[in-house]
PDB file of C-alpha atoms in Angstrom:
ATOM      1  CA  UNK A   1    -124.121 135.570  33.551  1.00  0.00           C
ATOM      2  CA  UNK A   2    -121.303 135.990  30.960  1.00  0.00           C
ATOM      3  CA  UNK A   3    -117.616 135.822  31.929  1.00  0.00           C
ATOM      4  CA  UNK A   4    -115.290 136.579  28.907  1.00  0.00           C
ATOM      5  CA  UNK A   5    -111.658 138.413  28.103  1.00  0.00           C
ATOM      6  CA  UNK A   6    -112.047 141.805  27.266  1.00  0.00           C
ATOM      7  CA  UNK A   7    -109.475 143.012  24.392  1.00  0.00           C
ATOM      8  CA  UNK A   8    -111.178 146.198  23.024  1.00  0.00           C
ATOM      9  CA  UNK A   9    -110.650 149.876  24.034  1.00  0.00           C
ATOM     10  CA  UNK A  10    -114.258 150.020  24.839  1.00  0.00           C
ATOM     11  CA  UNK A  11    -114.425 147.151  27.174  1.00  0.00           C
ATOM     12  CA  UNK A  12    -111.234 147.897  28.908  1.00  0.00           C
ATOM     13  CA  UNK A  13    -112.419 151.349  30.005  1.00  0.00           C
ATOM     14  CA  UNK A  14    -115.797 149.830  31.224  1.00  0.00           C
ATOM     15  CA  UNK A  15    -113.301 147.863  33.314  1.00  0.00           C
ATOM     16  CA  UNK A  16    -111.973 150.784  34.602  1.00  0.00           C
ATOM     17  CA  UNK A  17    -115.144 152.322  35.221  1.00  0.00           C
ATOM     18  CA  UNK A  18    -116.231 149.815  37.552  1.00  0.00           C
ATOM     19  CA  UNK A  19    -113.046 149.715  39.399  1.00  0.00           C
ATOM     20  CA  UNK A  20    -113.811 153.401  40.707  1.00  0.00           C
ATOM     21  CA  UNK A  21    -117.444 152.465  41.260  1.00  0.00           C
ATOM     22  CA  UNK A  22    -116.220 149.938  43.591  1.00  0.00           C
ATOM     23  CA  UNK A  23    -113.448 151.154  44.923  1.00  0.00           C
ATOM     24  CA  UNK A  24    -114.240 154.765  45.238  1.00  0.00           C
ATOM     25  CA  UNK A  25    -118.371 154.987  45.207  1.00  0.00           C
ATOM     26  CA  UNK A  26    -119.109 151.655  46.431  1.00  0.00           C
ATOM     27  CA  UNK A  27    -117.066 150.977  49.415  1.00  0.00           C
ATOM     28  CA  UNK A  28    -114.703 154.212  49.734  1.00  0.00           C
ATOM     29  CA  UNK A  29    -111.168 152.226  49.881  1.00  0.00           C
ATOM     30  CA  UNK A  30    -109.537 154.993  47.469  1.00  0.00           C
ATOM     31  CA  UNK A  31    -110.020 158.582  46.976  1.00  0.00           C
ATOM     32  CA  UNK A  32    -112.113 160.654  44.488  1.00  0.00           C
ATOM     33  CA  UNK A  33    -111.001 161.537  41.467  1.00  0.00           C
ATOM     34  CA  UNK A  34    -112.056 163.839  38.355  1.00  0.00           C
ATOM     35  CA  UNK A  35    -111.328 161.029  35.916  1.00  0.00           C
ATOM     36  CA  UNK A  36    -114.045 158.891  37.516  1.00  0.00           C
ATOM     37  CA  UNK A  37    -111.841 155.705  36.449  1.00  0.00           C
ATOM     38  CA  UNK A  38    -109.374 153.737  38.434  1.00  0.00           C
ATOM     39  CA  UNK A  39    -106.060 152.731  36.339  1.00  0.00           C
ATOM     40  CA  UNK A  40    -101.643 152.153  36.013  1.00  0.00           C
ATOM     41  CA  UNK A  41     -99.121 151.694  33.356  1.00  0.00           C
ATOM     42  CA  UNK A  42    -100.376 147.665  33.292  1.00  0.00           C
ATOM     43  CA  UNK A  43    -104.276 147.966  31.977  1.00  0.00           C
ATOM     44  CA  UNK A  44    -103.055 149.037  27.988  1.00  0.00           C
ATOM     45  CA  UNK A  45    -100.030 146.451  28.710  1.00  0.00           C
ATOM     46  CA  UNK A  46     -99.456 143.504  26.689  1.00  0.00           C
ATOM     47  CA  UNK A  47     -98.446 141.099  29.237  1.00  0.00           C
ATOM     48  CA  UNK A  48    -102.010 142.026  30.726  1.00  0.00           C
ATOM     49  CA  UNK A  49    -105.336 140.169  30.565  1.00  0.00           C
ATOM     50  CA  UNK A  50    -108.384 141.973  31.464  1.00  0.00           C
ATOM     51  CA  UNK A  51    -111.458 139.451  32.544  1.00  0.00           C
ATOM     52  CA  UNK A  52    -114.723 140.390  32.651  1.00  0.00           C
ATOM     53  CA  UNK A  53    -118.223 139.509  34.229  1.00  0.00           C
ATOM     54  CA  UNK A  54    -121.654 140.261  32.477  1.00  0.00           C
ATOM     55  CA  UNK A  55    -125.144 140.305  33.835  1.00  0.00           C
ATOM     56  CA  UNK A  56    -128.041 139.336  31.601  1.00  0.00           C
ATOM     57  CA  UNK A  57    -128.455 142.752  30.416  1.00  0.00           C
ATOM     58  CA  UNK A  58    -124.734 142.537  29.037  1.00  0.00           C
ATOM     59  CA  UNK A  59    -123.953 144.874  31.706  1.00  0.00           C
ATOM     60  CA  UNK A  60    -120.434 144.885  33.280  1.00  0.00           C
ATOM     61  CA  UNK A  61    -120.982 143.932  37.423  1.00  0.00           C
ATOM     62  CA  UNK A  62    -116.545 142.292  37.706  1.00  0.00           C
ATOM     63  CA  UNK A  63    -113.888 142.080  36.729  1.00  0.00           C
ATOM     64  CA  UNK A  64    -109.745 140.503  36.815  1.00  0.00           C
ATOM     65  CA  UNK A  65    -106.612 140.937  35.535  1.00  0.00           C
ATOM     66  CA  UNK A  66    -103.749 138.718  34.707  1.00  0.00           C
ATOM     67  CA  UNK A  67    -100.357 140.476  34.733  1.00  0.00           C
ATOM     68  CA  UNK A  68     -97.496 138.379  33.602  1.00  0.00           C
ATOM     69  CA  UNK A  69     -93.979 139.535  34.788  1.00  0.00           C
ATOM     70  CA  UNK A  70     -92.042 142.063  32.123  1.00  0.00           C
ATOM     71  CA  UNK A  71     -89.608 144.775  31.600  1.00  0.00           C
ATOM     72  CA  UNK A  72     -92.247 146.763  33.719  1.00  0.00           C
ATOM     73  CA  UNK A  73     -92.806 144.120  36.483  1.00  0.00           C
ATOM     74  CA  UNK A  74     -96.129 143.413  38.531  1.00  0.00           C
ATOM     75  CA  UNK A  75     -98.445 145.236  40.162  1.00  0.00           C
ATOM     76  CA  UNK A  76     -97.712 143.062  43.662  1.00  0.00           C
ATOM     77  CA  UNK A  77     -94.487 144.630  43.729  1.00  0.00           C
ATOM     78  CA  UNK A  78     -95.587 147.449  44.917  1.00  0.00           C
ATOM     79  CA  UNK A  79     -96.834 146.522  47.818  1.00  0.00           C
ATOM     80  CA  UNK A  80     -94.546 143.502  48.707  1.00  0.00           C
ATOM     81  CA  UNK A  81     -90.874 141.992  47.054  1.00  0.00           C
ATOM     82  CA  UNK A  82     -92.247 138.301  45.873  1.00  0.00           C
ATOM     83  CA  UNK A  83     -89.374 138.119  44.001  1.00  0.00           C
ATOM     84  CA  UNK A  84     -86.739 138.285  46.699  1.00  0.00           C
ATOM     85  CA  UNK A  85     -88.565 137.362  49.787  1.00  0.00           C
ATOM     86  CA  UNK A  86     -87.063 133.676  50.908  1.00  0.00           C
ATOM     87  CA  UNK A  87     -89.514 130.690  50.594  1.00  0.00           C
ATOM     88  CA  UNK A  88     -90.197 128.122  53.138  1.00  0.00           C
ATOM     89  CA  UNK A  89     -88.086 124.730  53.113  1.00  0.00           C
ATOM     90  CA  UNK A  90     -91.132 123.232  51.435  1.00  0.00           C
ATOM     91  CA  UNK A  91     -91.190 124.754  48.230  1.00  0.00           C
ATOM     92  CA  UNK A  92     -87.348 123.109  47.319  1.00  0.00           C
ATOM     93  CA  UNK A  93     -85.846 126.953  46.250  1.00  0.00           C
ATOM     94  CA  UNK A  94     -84.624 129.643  48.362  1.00  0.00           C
ATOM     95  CA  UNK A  95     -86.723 132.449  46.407  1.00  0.00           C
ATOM     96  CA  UNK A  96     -89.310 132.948  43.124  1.00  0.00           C
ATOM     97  CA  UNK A  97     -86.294 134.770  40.834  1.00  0.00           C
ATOM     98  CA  UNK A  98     -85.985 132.434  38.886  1.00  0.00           C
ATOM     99  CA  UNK A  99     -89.753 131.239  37.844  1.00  0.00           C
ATOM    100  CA  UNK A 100     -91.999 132.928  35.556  1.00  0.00           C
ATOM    101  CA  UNK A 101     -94.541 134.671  37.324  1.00  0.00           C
ATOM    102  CA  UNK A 102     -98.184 136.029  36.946  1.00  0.00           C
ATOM    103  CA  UNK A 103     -99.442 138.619  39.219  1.00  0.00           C
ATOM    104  CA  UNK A 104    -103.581 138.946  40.100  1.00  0.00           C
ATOM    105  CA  UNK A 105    -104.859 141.742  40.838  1.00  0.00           C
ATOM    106  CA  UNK A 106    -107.926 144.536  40.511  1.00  0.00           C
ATOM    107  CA  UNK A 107    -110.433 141.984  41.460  1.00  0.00           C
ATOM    108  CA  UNK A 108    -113.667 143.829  41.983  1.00  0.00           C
ATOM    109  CA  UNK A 109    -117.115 142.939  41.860  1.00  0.00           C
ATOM    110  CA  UNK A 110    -120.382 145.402  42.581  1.00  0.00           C
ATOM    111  CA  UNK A 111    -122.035 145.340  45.679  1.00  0.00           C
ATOM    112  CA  UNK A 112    -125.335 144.074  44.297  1.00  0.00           C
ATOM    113  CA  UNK A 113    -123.594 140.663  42.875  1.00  0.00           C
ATOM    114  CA  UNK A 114    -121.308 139.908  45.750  1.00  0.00           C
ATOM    115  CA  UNK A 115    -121.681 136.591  47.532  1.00  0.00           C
ATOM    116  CA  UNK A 116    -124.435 136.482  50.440  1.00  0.00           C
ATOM    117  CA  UNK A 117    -125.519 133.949  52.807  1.00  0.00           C
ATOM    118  CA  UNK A 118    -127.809 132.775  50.765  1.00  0.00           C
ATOM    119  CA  UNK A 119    -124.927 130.869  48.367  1.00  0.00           C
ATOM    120  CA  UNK A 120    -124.140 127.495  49.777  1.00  0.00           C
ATOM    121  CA  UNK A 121    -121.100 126.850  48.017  1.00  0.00           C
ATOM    122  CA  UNK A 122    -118.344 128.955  47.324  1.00  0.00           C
ATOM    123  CA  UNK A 123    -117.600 127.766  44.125  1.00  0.00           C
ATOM    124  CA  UNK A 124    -120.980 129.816  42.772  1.00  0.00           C
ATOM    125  CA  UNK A 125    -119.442 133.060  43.691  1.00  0.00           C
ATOM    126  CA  UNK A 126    -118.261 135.203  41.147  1.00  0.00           C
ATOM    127  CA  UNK A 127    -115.055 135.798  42.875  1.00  0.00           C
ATOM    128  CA  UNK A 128    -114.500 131.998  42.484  1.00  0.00           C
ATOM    129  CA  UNK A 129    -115.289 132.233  39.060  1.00  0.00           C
ATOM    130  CA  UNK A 130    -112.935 134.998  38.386  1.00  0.00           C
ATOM    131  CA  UNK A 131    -110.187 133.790  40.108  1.00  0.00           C
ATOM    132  CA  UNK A 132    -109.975 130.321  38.471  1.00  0.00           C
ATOM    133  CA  UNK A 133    -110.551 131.762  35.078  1.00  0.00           C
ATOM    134  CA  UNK A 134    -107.289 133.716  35.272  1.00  0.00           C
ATOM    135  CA  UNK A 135    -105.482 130.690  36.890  1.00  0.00           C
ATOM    136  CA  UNK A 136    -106.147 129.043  33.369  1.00  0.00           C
ATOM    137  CA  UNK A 137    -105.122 131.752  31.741  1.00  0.00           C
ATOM    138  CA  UNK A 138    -101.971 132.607  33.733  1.00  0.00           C
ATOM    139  CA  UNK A 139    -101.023 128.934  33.010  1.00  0.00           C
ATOM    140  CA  UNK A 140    -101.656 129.352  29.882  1.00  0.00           C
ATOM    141  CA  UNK A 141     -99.547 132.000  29.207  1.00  0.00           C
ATOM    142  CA  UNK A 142     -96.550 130.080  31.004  1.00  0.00           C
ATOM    143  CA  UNK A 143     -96.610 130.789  34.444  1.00  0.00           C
ATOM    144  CA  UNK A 144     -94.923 128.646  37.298  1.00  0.00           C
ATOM    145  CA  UNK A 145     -96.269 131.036  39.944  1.00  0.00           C
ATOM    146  CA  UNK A 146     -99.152 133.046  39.953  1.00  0.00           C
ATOM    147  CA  UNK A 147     -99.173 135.772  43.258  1.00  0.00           C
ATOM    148  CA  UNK A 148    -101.391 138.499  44.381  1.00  0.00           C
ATOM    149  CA  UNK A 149    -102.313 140.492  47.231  1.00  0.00           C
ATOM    150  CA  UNK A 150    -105.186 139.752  48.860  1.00  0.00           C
ATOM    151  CA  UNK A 151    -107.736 141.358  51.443  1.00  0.00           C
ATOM    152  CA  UNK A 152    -108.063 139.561  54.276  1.00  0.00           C
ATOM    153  CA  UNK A 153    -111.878 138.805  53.683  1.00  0.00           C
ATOM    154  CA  UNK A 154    -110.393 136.460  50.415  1.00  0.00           C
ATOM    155  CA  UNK A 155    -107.526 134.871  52.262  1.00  0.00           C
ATOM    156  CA  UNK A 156    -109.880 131.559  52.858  1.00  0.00           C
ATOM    157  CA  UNK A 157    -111.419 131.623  49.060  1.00  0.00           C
ATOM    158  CA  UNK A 158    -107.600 131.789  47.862  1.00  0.00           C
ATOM    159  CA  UNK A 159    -106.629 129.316  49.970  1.00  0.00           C
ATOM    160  CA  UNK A 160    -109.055 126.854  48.913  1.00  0.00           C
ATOM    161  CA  UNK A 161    -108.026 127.584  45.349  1.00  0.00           C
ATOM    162  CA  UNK A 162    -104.307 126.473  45.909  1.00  0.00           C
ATOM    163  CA  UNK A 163    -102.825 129.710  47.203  1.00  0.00           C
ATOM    164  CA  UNK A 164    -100.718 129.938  50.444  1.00  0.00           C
ATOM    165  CA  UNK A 165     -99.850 133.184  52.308  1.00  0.00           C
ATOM    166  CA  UNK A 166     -96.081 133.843  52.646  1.00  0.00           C
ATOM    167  CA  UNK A 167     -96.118 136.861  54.957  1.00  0.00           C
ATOM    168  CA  UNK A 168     -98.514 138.165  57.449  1.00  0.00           C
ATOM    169  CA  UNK A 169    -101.287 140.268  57.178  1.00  0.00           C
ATOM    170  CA  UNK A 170    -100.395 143.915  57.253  1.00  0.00           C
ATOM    171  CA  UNK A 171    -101.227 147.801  56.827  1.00  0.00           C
ATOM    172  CA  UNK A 172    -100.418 149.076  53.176  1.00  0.00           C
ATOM    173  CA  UNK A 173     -98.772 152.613  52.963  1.00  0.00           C
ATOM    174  CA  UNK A 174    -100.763 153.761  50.485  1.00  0.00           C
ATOM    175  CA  UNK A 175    -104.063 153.358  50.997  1.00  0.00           C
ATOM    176  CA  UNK A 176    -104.013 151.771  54.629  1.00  0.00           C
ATOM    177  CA  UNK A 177    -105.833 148.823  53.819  1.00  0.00           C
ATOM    178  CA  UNK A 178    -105.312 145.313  55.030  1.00  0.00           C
ATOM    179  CA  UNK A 179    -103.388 142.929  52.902  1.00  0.00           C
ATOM    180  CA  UNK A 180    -101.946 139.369  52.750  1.00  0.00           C
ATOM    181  CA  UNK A 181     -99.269 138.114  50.323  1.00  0.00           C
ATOM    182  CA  UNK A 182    -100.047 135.126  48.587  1.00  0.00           C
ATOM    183  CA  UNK A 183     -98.476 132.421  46.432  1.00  0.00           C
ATOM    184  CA  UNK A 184     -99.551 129.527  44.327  1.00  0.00           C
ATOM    185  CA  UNK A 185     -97.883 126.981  42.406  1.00  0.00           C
ATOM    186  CA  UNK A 186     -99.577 126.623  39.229  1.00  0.00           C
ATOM    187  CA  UNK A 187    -100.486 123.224  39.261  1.00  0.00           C
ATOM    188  CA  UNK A 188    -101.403 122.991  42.413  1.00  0.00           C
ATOM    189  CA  UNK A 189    -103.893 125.964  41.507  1.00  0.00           C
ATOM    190  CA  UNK A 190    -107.752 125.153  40.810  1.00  0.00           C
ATOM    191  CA  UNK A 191    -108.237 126.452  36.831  1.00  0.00           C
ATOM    192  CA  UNK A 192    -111.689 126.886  35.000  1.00  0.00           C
ATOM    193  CA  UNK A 193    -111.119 127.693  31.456  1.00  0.00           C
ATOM    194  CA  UNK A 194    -112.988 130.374  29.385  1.00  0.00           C
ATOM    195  CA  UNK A 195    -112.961 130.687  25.470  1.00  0.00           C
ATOM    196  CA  UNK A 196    -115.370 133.962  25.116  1.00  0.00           C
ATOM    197  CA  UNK A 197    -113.416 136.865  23.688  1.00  0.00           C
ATOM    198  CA  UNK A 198    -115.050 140.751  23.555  1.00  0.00           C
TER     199      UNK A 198
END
């Protein structure tokens, strides 16, 4: 397996691709669509990293992205205000307005290559993989806070990687799907770095 950052035109519409084969043919969460691809106004963004995940045949089976905060915002806004929302005494500010944030989302990986019970460890799943890859990169790129929103089935693998909930789990209005909003310091975050560019 080959994990690497996908820059090209090409690669970024395979991305795309396997979103809606996920989302849309694998496991029905969204609707059909004539496009066949799954996309926003972040995924040709500059402040936006695309990550993918190759099998031996160089075939794409996951992918990331890394969205740091701009003029255009994050894609976690629009589903929950991490901005604004107050933080618990523990985290020594009264909101995230003022740090630089980096927003994961789009995390999908085919049904075929999905953890099973036959991995022992979660750090061998891809989603692991994935995950701490754009932690790295988020820090990188000067993030003090990297969010997301997270299914429910990935609220324990994001905990164990540094991340802490800050709301409860609820129903989103879009696509009435389960979610949890979730924080992470960056340096309290787990990071595996990457250095493969396509």
């Amino acid at each position: 397996m080959r994990i690497a950052i996908i820059e090209n035109r090409e690669g970024i519409q395979n991305i795309l691709k396997l979103r809606y084969q996920v989302l849309v043919s694998e496991y029905g969460y969204l609707p059909k669509n004539n496009s066949k691809i799954i996309t926003d106004k972040y995924d040709l963004h500059s402040s936006t990293i695309h990550i993918g995940a190759f099998n031996k045949n160089a075939e794409i089976i996951g992918s990331i992205r890394v969205v740091m905060n701009s003029k255009i915002g994050i894609p976690s806004e629009d589903y929950f205000d991490f901005i604004t929302i107050p933080l618990p005494p523990e985290y020594g500010r009264p909101n995230l307005n003022k740090d630089v944030l980096a927003d994961l989302s789009r995390l999908v990986i085919t049904k075929k290559f999905c953890a099973n019970k036959l991995i022992k460890s979660y750090k061998l799943t891809l989603s692991y993989k994935l995950i701490t890859i754009s932690n790295f990169f988020a820090k990188k790129s000067g993030a003090t806070v990297c969010c997301a929103v997270v299914n429910p089935k990935l609220s324990k693998l994001f905990s164990l990687l540094g991340y802490r909930p800050i709301g409860s789990e609820s129903i989103c209005d879009k696509n009435k799907l389960p979610l949890i909003p979730f924080i992470g310091e960056i340096n309290e975050l787990v990071c595996r770095p990457i250095m493969d560019k396509i």
